[in-house]
Coordinates of C-alpha atoms in Angstrom, one line a residue:
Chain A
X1 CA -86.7 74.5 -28.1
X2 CA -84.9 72.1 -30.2
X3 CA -82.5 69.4 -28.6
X4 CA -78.5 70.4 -28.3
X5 CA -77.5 68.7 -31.2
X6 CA -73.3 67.8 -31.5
X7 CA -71.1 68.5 -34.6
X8 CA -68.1 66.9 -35.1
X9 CA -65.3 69.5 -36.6
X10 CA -63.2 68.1 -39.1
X11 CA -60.3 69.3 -40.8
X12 CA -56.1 70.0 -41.2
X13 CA -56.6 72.8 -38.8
X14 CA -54.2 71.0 -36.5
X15 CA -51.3 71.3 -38.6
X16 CA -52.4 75.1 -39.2
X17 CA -49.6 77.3 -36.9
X18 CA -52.7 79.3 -36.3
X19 CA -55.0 75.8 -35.7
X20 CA -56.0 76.3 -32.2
X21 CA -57.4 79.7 -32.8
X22 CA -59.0 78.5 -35.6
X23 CA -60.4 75.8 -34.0
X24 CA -61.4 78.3 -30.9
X25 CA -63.3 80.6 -33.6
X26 CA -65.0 77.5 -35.3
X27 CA -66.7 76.2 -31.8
X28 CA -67.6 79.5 -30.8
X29 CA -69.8 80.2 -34.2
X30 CA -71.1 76.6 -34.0
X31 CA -72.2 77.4 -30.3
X32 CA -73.6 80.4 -32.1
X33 CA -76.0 78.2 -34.2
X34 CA -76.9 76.2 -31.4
X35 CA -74.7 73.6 -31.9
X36 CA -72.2 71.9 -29.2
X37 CA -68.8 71.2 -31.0
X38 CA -67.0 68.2 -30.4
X39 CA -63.6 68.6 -28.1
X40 CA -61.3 66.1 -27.3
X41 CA -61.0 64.6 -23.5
X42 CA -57.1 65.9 -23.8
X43 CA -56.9 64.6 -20.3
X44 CA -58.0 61.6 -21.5
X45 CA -54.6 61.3 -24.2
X46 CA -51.3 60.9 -22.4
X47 CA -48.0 60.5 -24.3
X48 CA -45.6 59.6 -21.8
X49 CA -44.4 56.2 -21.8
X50 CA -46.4 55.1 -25.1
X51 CA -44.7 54.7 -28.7
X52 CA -45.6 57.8 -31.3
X53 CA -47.8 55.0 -32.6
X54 CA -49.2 54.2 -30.0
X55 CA -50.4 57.8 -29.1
X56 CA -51.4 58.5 -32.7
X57 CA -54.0 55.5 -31.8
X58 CA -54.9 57.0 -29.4
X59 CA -56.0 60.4 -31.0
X60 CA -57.5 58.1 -33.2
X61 CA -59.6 56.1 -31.0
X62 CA -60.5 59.7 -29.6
X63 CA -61.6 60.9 -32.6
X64 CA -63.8 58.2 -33.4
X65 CA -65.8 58.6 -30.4
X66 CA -66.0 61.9 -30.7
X67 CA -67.4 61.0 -34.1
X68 CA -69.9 58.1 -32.6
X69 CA -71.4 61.0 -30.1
X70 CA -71.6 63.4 -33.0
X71 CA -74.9 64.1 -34.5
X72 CA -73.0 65.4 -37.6
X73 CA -70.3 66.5 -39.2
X74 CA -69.2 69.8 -40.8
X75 CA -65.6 68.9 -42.7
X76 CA -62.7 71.4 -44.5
X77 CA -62.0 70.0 -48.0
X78 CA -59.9 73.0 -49.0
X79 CA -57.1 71.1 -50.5
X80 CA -54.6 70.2 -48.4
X81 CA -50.5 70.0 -49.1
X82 CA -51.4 69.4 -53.1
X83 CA -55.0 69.1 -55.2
X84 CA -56.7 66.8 -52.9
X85 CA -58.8 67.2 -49.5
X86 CA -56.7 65.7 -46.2
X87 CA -57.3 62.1 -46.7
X88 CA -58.0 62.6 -42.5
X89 CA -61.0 64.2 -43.3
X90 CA -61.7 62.4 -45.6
X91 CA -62.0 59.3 -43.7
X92 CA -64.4 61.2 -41.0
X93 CA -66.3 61.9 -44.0
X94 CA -66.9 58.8 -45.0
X95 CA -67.0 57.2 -41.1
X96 CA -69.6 59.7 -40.4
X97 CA -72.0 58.2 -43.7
X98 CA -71.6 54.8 -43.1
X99 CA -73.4 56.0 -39.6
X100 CA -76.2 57.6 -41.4
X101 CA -75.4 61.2 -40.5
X102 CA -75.8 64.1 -42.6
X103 CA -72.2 65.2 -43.4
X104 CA -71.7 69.4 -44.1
X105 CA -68.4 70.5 -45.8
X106 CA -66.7 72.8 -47.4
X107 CA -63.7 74.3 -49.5
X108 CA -62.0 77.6 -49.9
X109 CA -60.9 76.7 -53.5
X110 CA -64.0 77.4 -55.8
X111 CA -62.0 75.4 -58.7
X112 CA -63.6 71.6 -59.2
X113 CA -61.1 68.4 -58.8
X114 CA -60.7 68.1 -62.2
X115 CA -60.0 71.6 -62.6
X116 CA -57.3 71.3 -60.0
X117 CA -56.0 68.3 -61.6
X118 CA -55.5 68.9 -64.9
X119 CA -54.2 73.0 -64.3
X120 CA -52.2 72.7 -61.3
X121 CA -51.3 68.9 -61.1
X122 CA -51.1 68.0 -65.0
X123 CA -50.8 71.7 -65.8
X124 CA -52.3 71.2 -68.7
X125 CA -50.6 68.3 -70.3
X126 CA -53.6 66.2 -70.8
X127 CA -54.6 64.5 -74.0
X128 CA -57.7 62.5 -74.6
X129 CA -57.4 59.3 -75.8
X130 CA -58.8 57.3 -78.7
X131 CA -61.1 55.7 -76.7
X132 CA -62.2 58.8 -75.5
X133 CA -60.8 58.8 -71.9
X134 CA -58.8 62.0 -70.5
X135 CA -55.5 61.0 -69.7
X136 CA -52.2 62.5 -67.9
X137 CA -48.6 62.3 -69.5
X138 CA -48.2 59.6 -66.8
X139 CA -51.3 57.3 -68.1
X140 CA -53.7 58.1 -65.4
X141 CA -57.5 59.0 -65.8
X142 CA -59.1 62.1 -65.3
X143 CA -62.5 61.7 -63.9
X144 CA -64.8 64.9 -64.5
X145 CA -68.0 64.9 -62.7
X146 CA -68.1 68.4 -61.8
X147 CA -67.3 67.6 -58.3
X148 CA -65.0 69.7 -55.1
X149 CA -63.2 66.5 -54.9
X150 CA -63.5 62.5 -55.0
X151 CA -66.7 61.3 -56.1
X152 CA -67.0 59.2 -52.6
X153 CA -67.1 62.2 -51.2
X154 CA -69.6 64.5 -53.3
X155 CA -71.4 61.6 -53.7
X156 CA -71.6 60.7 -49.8
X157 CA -72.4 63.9 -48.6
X158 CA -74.9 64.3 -51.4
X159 CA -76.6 61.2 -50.3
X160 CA -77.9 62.0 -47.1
X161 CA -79.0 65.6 -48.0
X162 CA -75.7 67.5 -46.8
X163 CA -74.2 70.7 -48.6
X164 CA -70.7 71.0 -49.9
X165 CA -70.2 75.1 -50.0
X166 CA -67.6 76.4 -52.5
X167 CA -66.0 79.7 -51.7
X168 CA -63.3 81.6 -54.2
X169 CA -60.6 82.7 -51.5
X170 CA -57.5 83.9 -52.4
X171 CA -55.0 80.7 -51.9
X172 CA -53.4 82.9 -49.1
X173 CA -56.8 83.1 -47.1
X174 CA -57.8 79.8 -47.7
X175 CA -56.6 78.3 -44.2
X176 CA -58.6 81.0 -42.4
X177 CA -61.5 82.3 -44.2
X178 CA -64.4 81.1 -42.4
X179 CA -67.4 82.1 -44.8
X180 CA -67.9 78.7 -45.8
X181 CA -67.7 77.2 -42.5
X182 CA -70.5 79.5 -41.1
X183 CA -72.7 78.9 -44.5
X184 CA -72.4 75.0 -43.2
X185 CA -73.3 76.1 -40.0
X186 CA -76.6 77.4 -41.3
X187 CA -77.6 74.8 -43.7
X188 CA -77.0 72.2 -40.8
X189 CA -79.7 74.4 -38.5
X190 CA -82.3 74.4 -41.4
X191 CA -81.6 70.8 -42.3
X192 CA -81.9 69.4 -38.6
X193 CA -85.2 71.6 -37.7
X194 CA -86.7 70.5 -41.1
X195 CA -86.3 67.0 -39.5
X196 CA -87.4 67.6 -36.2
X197 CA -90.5 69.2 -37.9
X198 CA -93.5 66.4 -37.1
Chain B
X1 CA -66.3 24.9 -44.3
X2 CA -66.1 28.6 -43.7
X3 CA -68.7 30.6 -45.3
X4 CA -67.3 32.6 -48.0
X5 CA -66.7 36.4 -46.7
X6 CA -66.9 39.1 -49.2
X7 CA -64.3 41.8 -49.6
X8 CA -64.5 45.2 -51.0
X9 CA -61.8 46.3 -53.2
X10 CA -60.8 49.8 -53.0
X11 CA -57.9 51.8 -54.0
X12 CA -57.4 54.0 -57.2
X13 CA -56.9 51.5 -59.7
X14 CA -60.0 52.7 -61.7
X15 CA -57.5 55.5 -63.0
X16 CA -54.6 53.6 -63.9
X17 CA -53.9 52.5 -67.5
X18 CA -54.0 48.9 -66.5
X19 CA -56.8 49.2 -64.0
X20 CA -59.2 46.8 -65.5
X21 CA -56.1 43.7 -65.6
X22 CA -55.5 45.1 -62.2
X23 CA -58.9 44.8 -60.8
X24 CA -59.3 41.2 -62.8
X25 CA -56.1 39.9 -61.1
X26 CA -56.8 41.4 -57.3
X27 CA -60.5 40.1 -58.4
X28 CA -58.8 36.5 -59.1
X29 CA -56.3 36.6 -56.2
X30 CA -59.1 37.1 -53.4
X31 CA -61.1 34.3 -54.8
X32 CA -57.9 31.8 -54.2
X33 CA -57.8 32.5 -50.8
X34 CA -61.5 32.0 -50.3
X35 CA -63.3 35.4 -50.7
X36 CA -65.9 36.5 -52.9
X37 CA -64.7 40.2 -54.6
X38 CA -67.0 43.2 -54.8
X39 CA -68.1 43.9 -58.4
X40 CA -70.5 46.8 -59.2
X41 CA -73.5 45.6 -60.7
X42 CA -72.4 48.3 -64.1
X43 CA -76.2 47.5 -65.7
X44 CA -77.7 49.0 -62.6
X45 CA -75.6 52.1 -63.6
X46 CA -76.7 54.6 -66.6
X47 CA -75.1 57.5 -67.3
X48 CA -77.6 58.3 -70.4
X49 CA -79.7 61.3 -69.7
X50 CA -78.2 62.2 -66.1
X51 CA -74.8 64.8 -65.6
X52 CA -71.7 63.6 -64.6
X53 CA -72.4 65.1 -60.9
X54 CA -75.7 62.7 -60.8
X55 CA -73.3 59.9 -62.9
X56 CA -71.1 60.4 -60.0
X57 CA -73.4 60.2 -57.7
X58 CA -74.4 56.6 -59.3
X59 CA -71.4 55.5 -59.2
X60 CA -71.0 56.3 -55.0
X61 CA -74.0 54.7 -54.0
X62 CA -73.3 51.2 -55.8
X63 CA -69.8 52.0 -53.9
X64 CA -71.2 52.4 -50.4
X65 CA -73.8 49.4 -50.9
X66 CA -71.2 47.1 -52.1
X67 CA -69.3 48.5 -48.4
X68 CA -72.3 47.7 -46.6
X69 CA -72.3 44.1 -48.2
X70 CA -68.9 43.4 -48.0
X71 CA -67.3 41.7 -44.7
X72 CA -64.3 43.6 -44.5
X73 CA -61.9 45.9 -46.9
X74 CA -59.0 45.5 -48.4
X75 CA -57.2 49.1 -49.2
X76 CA -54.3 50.3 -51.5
X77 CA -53.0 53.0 -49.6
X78 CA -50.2 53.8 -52.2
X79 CA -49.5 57.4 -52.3
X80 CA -51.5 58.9 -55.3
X81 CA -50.7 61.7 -57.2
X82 CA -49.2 63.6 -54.2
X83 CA -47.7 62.3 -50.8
X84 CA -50.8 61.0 -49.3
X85 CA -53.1 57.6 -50.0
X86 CA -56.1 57.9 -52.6
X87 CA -59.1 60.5 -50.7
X88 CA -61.7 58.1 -52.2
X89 CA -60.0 55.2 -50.3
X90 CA -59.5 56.9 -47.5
X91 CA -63.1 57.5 -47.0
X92 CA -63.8 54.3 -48.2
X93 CA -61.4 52.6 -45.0
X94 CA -63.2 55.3 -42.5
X95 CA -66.6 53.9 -43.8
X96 CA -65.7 50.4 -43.4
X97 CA -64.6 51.2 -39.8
X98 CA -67.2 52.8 -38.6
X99 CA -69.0 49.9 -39.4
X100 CA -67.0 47.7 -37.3
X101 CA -65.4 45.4 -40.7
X102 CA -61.9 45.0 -40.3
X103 CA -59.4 46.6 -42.5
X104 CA -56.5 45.3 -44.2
X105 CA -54.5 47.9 -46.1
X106 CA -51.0 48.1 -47.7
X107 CA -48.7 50.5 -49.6
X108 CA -46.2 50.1 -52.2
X109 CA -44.2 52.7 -50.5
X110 CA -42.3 51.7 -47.5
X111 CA -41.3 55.2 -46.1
X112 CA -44.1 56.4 -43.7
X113 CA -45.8 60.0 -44.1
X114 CA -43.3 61.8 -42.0
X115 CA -40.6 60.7 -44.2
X116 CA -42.7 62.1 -48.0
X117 CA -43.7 64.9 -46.4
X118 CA -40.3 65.9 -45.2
X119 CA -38.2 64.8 -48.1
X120 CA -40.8 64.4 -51.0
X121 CA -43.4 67.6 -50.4
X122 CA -41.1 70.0 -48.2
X123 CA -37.7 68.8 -49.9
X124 CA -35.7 68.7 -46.2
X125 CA -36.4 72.2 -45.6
X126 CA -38.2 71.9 -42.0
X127 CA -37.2 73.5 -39.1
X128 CA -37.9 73.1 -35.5
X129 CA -39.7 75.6 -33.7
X130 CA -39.1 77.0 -30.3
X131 CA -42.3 75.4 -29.6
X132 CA -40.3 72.0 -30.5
X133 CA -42.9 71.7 -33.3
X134 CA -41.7 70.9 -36.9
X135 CA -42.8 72.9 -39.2
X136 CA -42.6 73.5 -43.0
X137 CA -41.6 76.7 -44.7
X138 CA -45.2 77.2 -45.2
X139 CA -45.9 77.1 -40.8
X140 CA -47.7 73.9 -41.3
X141 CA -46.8 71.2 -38.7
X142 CA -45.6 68.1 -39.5
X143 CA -46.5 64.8 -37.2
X144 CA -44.5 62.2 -36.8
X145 CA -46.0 59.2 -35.7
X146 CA -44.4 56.3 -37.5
X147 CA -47.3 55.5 -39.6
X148 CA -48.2 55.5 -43.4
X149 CA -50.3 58.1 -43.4
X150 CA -52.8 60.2 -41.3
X151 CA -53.3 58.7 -38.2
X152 CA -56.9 58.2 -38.9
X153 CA -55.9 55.6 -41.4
X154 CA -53.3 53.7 -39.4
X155 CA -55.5 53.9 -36.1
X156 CA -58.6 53.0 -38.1
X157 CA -57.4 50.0 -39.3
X158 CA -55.2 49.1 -35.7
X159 CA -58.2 49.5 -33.7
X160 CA -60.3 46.2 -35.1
X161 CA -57.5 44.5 -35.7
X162 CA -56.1 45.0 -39.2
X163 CA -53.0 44.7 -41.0
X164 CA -51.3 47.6 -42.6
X165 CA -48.8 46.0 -45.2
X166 CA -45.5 48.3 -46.3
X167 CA -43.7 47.2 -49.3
X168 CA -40.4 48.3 -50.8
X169 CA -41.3 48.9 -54.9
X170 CA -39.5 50.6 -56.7
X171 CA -41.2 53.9 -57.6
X172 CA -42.0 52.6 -61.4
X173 CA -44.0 49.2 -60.2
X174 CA -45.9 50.8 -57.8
X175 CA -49.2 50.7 -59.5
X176 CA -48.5 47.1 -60.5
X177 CA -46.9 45.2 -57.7
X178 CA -49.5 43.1 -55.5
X179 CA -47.3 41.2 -53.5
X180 CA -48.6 43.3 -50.5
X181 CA -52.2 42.5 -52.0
X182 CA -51.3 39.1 -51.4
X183 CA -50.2 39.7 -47.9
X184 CA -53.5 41.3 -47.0
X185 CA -55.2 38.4 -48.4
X186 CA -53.3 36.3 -46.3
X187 CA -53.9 38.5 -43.0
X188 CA -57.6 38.6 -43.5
X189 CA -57.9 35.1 -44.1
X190 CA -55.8 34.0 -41.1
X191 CA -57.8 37.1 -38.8
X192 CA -61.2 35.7 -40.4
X193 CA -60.8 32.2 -40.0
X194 CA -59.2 33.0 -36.0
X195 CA -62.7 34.7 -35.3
X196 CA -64.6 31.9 -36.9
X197 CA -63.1 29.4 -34.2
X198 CA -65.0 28.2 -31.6

């Protein structure tokens, strides 16, 4: 019997309108794998008398021990309001490497970032340059390293043996398909009983 | 004599046209005020022979060492190429964080989140729901918690102490400006040499 371990859940799904079933659905399969998801103290958060800023730090400071606790993460990169993951996420991401845990994550949008970038953001008015570079009508570099998303982020999860899962939804699934999320759910169980292996 | 403290350098200059005078003035600036600026070691990086996912994955390690190195962070948080900051940044602040190094960020846009996401992404159309949630046409909610961004960013950087610097620029300088730079310069000196007292 292998210790309980905890995964943090990161993603937009709180902006979702259908985020707490979502969210409901997510612990359940992790609990499925074995796995105890992280959930916030809500009793511990209370708004009244406290500035919105002061309650967003709050959440924060929540968050972040949720994270602390967390033997690892499993975040949503499916873009979020334009080509990019939630830069939320993305900060757990990379809170949750500088701590040395494995990081699982994935996207419902199989395109690359530089796919997304130059079709859907540039739409296609790129030019290269005569030094070679790729470069949008407003100046700005295109990177292409075949990556979901910034290379901090393939690159972090990458570097403490994680898996970034890419699933081709249809863009009017992608805030509820939960393929991906399971398949992190799985390679998460293989990666921590490999480790616990002596 | 303080001892000189290094600071890692990270926002999304390394796609602008100018990047490189960018870096070399931010690179200069720090160094007035006393602090030794992160510079990859580029030798120790190769791309011959490797892909660009492995490239990129060169390129994120020297990142994350240079974190680990550094004694705090200063972060452009400008919005880039959509409403939100830079996701390589923003993982780059939530690593620093979780480390305990103090963060000193700015933007050279002074409207907060709320107000691009309302106006810029969602163009005013937001309603309230019965709920006394706003939401966008698309059901996504909208928070409003007086910051710049998501409150992992602003509470991140609150939480040990840091300064988050807004600047008015107009729209066309906002790759260029570093007056704000300059401010966080000035906060992490003043925050640094506090904690050095006795």
């Amino acid at each position: 019997m292998t210790t309980t371990h905890k995964v943090y859940l990161a993603g937009p799904e709180v902006f979702f309108p259908n985020g707490q079933d979502l969210m409901a659905r997510k612990g359940a399969l992790a609990l499925q794998y074995g796995f105890s998801p992280s959930t916030m103290a809500e009793e511990a958060l209370d708004p009244t008398g406290v500035s919105a800023f002061a309650f967003g730090c709050q959440i924060s400071a929540a968050n972040e021990k949720m994270m602390r606790d967390a033997d690892f993460i499993i975040a949503n990169l499916t873009p979020f309001r334009g080509i990019a993951a939630d830069v939320g996420t993305a900060y757990e991401v990379g809170f949750m490497c500088a701590l040395g845990r494995p990081s699982f994550a994935y996207t419902n949008s199989a395109r690359g970032y530089f796919e997304r970038l130059s079709e859907d953001y540039y739409e296609g008015k790129t030019r290269v340059g005569t030094d070679g570079v790729i470069r949008g009508p407003d100046g700005l570099m295109l990177e292409n390293h075949g990556m979901v998303d910034n290379l901090m982020l393939d690159g972090g999860i990458d570097a403490l043996g994680g898996t970034l899962v890419r699933n081709d939804v249809p863009a009017e699934q992608a805030y509820d398909d939960l393929w991906a999320f399971e398949e992190c759910l799985k390679a998460a169980r293989q990666f921590l009983d490999a480790a616990a292996k002596p």
